[in-house]
XYZ file of C-alpha atoms in Angstrom:
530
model
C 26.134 17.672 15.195
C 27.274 14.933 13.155
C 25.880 11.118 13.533
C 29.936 10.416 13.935
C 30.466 13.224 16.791
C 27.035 11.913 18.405
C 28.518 8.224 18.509
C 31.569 9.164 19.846
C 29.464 11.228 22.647
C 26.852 8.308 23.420
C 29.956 6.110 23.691
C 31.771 7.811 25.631
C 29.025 8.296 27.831
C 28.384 4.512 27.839
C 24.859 4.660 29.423
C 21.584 5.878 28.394
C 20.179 8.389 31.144
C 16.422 9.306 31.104
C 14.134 11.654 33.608
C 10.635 12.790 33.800
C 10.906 16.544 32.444
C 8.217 19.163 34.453
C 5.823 18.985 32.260
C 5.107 15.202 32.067
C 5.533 15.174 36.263
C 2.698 17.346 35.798
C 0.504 15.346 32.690
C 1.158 11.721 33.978
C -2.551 10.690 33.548
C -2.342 12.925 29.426
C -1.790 10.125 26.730
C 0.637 11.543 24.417
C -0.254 12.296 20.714
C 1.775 10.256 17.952
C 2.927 11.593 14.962
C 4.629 8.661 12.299
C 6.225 9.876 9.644
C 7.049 7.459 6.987
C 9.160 8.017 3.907
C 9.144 6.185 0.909
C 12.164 4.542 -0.469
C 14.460 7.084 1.558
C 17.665 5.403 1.834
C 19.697 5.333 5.376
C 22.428 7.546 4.069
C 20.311 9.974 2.084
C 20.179 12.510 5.374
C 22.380 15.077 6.341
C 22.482 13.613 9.608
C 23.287 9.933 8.797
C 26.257 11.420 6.299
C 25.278 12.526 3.041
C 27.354 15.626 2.266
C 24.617 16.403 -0.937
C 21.406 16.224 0.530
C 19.924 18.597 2.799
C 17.112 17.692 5.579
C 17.902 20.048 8.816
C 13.485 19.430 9.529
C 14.716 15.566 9.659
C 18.036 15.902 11.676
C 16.256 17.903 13.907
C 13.869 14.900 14.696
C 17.011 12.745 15.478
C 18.777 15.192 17.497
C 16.186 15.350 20.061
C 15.186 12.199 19.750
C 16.891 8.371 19.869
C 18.354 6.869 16.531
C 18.375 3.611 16.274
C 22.122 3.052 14.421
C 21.094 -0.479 13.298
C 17.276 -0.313 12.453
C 15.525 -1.903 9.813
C 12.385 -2.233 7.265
C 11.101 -5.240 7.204
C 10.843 -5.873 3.724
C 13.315 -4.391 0.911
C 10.401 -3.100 -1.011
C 7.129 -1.266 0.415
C 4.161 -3.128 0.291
C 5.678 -5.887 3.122
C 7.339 -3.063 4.633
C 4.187 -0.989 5.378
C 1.830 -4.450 5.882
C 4.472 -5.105 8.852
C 4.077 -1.816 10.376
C 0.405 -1.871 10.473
C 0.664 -5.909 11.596
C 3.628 -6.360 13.700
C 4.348 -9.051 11.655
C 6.685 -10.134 9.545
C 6.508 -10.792 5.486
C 6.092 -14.463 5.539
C 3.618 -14.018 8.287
C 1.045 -11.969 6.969
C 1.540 -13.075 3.733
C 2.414 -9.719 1.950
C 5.886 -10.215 0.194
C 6.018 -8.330 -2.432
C 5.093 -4.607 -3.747
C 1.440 -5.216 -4.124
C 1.011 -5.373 -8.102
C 3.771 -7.156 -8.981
C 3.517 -9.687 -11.361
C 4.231 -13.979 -10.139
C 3.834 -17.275 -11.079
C 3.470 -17.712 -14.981
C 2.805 -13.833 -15.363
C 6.531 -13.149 -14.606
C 7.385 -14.441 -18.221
C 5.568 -11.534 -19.871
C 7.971 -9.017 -18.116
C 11.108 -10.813 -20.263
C 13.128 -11.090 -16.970
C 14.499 -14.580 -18.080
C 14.682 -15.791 -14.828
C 15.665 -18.940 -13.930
C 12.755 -18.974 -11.281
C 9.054 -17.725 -10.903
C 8.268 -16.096 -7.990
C 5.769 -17.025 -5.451
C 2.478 -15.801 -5.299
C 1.744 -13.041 -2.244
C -1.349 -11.971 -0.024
C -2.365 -8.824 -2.654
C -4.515 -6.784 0.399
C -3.761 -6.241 3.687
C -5.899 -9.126 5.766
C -9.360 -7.927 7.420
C -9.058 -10.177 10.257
C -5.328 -8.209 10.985
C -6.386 -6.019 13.969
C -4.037 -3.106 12.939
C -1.638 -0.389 14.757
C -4.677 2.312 13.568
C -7.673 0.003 14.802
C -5.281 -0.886 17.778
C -4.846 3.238 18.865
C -8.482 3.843 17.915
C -9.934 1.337 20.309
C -7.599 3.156 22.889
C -9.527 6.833 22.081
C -7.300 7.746 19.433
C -8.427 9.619 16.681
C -7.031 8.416 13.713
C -5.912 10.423 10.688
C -4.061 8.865 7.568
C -2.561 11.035 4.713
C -0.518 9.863 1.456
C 0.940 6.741 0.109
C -1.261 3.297 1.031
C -0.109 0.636 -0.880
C -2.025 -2.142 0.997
C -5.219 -3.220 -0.814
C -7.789 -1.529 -3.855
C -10.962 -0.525 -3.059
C -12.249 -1.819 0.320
C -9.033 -2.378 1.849
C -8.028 1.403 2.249
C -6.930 2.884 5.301
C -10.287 3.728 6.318
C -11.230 0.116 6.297
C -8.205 -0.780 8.302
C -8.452 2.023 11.661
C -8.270 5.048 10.195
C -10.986 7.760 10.693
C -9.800 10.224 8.233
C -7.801 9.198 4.479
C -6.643 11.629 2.518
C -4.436 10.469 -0.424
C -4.202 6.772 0.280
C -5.289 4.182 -2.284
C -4.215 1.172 -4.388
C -0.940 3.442 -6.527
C 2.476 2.972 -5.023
C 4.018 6.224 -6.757
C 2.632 9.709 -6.928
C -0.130 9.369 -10.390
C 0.501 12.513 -12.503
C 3.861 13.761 -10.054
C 4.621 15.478 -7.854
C 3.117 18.593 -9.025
C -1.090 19.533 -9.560
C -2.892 18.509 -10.821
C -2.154 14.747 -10.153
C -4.394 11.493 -10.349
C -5.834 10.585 -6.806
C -9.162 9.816 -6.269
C -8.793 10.916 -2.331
C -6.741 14.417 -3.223
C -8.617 16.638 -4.824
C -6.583 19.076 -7.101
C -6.740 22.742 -5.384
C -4.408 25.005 -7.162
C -2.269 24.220 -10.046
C 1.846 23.129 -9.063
C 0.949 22.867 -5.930
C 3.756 20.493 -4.601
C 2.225 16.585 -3.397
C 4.493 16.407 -0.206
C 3.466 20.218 1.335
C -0.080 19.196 0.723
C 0.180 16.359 2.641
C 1.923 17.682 5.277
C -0.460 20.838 5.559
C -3.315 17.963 5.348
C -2.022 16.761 8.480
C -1.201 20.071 9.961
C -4.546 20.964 9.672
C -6.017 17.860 11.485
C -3.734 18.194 14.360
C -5.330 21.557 14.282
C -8.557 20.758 14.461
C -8.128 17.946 16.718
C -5.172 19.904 19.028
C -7.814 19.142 22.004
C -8.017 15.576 21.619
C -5.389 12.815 21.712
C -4.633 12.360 18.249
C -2.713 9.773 16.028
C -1.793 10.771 13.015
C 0.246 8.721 10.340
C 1.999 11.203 7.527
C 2.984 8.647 5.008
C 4.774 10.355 1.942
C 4.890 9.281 -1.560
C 8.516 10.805 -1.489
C 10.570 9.998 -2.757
C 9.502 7.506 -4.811
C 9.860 7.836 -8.421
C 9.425 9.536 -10.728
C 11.601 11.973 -9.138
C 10.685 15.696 -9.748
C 11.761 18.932 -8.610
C 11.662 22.983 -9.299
C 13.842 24.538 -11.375
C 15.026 26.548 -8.622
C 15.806 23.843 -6.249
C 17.645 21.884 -9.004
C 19.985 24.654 -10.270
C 21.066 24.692 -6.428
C 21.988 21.086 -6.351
C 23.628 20.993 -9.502
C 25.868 23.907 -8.533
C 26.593 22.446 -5.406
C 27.036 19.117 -7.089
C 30.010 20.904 -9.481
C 31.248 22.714 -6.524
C 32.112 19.504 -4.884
C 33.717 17.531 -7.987
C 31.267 15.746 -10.253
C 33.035 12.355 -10.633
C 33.593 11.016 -14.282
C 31.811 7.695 -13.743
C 28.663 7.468 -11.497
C 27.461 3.452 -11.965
C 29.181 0.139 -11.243
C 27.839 -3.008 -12.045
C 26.316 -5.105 -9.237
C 25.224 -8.793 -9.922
C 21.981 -8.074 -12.549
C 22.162 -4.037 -13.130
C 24.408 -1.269 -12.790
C 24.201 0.960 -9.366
C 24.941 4.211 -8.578
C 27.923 5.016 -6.535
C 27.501 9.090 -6.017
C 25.042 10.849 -4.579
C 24.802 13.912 -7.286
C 21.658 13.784 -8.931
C 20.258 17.590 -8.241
C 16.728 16.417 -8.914
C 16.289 13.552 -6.282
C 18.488 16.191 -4.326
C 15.692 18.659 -4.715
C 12.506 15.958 -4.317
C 14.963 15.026 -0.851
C 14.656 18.354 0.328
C 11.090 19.410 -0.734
C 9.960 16.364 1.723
C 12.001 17.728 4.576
C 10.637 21.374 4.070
C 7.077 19.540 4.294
C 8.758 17.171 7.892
C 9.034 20.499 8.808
C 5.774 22.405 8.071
C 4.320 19.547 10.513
C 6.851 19.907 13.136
C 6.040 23.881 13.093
C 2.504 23.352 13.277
C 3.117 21.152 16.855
C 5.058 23.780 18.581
C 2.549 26.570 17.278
C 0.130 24.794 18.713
C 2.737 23.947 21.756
C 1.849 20.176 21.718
C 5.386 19.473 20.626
C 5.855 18.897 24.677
C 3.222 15.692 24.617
C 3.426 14.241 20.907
C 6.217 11.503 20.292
C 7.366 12.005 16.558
C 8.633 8.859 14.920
C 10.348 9.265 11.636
C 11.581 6.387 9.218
C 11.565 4.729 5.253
C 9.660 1.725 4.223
C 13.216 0.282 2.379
C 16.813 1.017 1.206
C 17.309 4.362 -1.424
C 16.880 3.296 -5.090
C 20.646 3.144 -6.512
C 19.308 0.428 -9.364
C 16.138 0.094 -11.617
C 13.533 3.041 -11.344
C 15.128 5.858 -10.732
C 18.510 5.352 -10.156
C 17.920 7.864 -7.806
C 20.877 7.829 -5.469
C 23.799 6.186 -3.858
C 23.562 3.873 -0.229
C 27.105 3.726 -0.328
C 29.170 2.475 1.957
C 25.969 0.388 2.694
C 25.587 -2.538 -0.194
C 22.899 -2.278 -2.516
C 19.767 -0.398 -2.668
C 16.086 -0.927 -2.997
C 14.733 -4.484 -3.700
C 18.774 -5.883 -2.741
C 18.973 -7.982 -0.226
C 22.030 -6.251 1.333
C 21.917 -3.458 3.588
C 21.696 -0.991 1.580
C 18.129 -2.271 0.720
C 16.890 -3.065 4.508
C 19.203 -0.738 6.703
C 16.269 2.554 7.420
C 16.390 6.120 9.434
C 15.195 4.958 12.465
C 14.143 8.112 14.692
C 11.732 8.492 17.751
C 11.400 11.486 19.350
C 9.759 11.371 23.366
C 9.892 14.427 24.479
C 9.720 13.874 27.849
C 12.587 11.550 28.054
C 15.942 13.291 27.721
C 17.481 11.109 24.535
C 19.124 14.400 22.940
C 22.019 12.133 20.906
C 21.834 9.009 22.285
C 22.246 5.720 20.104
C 21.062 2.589 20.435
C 22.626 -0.433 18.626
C 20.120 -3.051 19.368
C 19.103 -4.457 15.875
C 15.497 -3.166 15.576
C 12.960 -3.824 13.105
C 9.619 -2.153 11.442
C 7.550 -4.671 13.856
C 8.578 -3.086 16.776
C 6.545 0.230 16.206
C 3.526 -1.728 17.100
C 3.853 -2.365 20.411
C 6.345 0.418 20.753
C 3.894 2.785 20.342
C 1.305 0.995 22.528
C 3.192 0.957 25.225
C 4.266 4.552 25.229
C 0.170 5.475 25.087
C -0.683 3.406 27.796
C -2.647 1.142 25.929
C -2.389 -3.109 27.192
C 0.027 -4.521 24.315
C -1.904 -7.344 21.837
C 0.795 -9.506 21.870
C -1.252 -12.389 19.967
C -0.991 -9.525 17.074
C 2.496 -8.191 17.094
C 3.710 -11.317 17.478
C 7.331 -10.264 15.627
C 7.441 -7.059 17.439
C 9.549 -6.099 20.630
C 8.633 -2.449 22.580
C 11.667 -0.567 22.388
C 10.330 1.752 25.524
C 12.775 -0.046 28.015
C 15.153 1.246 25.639
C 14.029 4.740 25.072
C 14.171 4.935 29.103
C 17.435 3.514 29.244
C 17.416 0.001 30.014
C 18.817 -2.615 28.765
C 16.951 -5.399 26.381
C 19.123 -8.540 27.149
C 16.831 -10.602 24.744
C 19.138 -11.612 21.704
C 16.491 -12.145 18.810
C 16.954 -13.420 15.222
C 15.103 -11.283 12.518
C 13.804 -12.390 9.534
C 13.041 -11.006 5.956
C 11.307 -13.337 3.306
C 11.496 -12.055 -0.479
C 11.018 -15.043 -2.972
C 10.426 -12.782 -5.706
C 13.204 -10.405 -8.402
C 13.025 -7.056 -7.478
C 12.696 -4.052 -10.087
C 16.231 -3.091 -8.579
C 18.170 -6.092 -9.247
C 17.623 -8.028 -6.050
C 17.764 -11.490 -6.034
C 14.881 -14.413 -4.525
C 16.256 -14.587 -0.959
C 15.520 -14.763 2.876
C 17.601 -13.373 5.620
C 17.802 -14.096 8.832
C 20.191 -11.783 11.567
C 21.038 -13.020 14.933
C 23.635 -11.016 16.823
C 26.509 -9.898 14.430
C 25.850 -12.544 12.046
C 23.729 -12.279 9.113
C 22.592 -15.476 7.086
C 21.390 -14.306 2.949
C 19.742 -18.219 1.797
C 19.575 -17.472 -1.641
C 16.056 -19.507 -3.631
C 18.099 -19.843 -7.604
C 20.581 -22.305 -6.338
C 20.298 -22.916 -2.786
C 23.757 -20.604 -1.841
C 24.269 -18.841 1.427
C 26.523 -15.664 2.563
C 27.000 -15.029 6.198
C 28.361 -11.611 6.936
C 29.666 -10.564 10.295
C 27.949 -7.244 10.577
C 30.196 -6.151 13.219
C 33.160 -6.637 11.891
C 32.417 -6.293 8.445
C 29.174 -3.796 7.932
C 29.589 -2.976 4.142
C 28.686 -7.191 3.417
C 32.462 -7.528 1.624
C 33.014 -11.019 2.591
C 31.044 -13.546 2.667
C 32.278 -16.336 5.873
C 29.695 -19.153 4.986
C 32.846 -21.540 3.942
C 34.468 -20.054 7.010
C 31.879 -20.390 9.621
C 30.453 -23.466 8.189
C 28.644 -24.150 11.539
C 27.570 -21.310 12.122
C 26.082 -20.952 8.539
C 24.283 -24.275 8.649
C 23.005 -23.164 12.357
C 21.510 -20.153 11.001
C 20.069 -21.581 7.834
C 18.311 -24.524 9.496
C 16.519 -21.959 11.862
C 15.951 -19.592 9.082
C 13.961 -22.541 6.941
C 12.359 -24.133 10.075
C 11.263 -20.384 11.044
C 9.454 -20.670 7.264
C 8.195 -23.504 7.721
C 6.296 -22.549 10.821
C 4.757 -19.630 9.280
C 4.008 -21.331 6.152
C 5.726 -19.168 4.026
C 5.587 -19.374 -0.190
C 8.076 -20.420 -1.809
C 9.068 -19.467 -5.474
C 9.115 -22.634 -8.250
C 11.897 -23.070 -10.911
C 10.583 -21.823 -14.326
C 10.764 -25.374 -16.412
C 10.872 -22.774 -19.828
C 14.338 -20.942 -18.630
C 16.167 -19.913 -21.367
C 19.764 -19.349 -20.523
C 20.454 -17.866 -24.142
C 17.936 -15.770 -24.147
C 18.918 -14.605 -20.361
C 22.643 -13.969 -21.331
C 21.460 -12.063 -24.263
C 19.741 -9.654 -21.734
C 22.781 -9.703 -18.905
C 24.642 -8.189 -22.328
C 22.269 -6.295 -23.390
C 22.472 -4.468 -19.571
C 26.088 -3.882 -19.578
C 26.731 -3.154 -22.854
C 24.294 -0.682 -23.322
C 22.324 0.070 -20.444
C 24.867 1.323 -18.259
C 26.646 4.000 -20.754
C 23.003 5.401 -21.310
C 22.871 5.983 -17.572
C 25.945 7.796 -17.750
C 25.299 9.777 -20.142
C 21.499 10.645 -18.829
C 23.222 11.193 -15.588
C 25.701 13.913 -17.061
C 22.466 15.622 -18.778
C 21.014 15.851 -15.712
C 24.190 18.220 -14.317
C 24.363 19.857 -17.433
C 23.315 23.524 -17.206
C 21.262 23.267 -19.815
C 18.582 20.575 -18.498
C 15.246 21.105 -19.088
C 12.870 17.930 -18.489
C 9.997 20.214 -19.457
C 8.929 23.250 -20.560
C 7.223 23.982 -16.956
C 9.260 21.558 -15.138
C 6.504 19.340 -14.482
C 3.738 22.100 -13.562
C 6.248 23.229 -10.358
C 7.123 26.641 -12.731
C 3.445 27.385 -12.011
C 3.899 27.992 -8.354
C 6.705 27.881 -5.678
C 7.097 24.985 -3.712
């Protein structure tokens, strides 16, 4: 079933209708197990179910078909770092303090990247806080056990997950992207190497299967947070041959990239080796999924399945299209903030139902609190909302304004911003030169035309609650670099267009050429079958 067809149905249906199934009539007093599955840099359309006609997840679609999607969920941060922070906090970015990929370079160090930008961005919080009671320390004070496996991202040594809740890490550390591939042997000081190819995002989800295993008589929390499909993407020969054909058999378009503000973006989702690192992750969704109804605890574990930001069309990768959605990774648009936003209850009937409340990576927090029975800590999730009245099909009449805080230049070509949504409208405060856009996100989704000159009230209405909403939570701001060179910067805007983005055409036909070979093992996965 299609996300369209689904729509239509929930629509049509108009109301959300939920029941106790037997087997929770008969388990009321059984906490459920949890299961989070977070993606990295998975981009809203780059599932079968949310539209793409290239990619195939049917492990993933599964997960939304019996289980709520949340049509207009969010990160809450464009890049991962803040994302990830919130979802452990309940918090937003300016909040805890954690606004940019942790890593990244601010202040005076900016200059030695040769960005020439106009501004240097604002120092960040560079490990997750210790006084932060977190989601894992939260469930394990509740009797949780706690079990953590793949990409971190929060902190070096002494701030890794097990020093933030978690009783068991495997694979989480200070690296954003997968250290030596996606193929063994790989660099990871908490995943040993055990046999040679073996593919990164099976061996995390058999990690996990195996806890559940092992703990299948407890009540169990376990957080499977892939390093897919982060760069550098990687795939088998096998699985890329498939995408490529299937990439010819549906037209392979003569131009690929546009130019958006600072870098060219990809407008086609045809590159056969994200295609194959896209599907490799599913196959791994759905090793874990398998392993639940083995063990037939698929009846009491709620599965919730979403990415930390928007699908990398610019910088990196170039990885793959968010079209019709604006932007990508690091943007400030949609396309950089707009998530899969899945949970699964089992005992609540939500087989294709929507919801288009505007939700938010805070919200797991107390989401998933509530749904375990455990008292919410509302002093900690102070951003987050439980979505359970929603999931049992009541209404939330609180209308809530959500903010995002990035004073920094993304990798991707996004610009120093903050955001703030309330209702349909959608306020982008911009740090180079004090502009806003205000969208209508209702009316126009894709961010097409910007109303601030329109809607000058309601622009200067949003703004002032966007910076007084700052202000309260102290939030950095970036400072103007007094050494700008415009010269030097237009040299580089030229240097982009004129020959950056015909080398990404061209590398993009290689790629879909039949005689592509990155390697002469294909990055170890020729060594074993993934």
């Amino acid at each position: 079933m299609t996300i369209k067809s689904i729509f239509l149905f929930a629509f049509t249906l108009g109301v959300i209708v939920s029941c106790q199934t037997k087997f929770e009539k008969e388990n009321l007093n059984k906490r459920p197990n949890i299961v989070f599955i977070l993606v990295d840099d998975l981009g809203y359309h780059d599932l079968s179910f949310t539209g793409s006609s290239f990619y195939e997840t049917p492990n993933i679609d599964k997960i939304a078909q019996e289980g709520m999607v949340f049509t207009q969920g969010y990160a809450a941060s464009r890049v991962c770092s803040p994302s990830r922070a919130s979802i452990m906090t309940g918090k937003f970015t300016a909040r805890h303090g954690i606004t940019d990929w942790i890593g990244a370079a601010h202040g005076a160090d900016w200059r030695r990247l040769n960005r020439y930008d106009k501004l240097l961005p604002a120092d960040y919080v560079h490990a997750l806080p210790k006084d932060e009671i977190t989601l894992a320390e939260a469930m394990k004070s509740g009797g949780y056990k706690t079990f953590f496996a793949g990409k971190w991202h929060l902190g070096d040594l002494g701030s890794y997950p097990e020093d933030h809740g978690f009783d068991i890490n495997v694979g989480g550390w200070e690296k954003g992207s997968p250290i030596g591939g996606y193929y063994s042997p790989w660099t990871n000081p908490r995943l040993e190497n055990k046999e040679n190819g073996e593919n990164l995002s099976m061996r995390l989800a058999r990690e996990t299967a195996d806890f559940i295993t092992k703990h299948k008589d407890t009540t169990f929390f376990a957080f499977l947070s892939f390093y897919a499909v982060h760069g550098p993407i990687q795939t088998t020969q096998t699985k890329w041959n498939k995408y490529r054909e299937k990439a010819e058999s549906q037209g392979i378009k003569d131009k690929g990239y546009t130019m958006e503000r600072v870098l060219p973006i990809r407008q086609v989702q045809d590159n056969p080796i994200y295609a194959g690192l896209v599907e490799s992750m599913d196959d791994a969704v759905g090793y874990v999924l398998k392993t639940l109804e083995d063990l037939e605890l698929d009846d009491n574990t709620i599965v919730i399945f979403t990415s930390d930001n928007g699908g990398v069309a610019s910088g990196d990768s170039y990885s793959t299209s968010n079209l019709p959605l604006r932007g990508g990774k690091g943007y400030q648009w949609e396309g950089g903030i707009r998530e899969p936003y899945f949970i699964k209850v089992p005992w609540l009937e939500l087989q294709g139902h929507l919801s288009l409340y505007p939700v938010i990576g805070t919200d797991f927090y107390p989401t998933i609190l509530d749904l375990a029975n455990i008292d919410l800590l509302p002093e900690q999730h102070k951003d987050g909302m439980s979505l359970r009245p929603l999931l049992e099909g009541q209404p939330i009449s609180v209308q809530r304004p959500l903010f995002w805080h990035y004073p920094h230049y993304g990798n991707q070509g996004g610009e120093p911003s903050s955001i703030i949504r309330d209702g349909q409208w959608k306020l982008i405060h911009y740090w180079e030169d004090g502009r806003n856009e205000l969208y209508n996100l209702h009316t126009d989704p894709y961010e097409q035309q910007n109303l601030s000159h329109d809607h000058s009230e309601i622009t200067m209405a949003l703004y002032n609650t966007l910076i007084n909403w700052l202000d309260s939570v102290h939030a950095q701001r970036p400072e103007r670099d007094v050494e700008f060179d415009d010269l030097l910067a237009q040299k580089r805007r030229e240097a982009i267009r004129n020959t950056l983005l015909p080398d990404l055409e061209q590398e993009r036909k290689a790629v879909l050429s039949k005689n592509f070979e990155p390697n002469d093992d294909w990055w170890n996965s020729n060594i074993t079958s993934d």
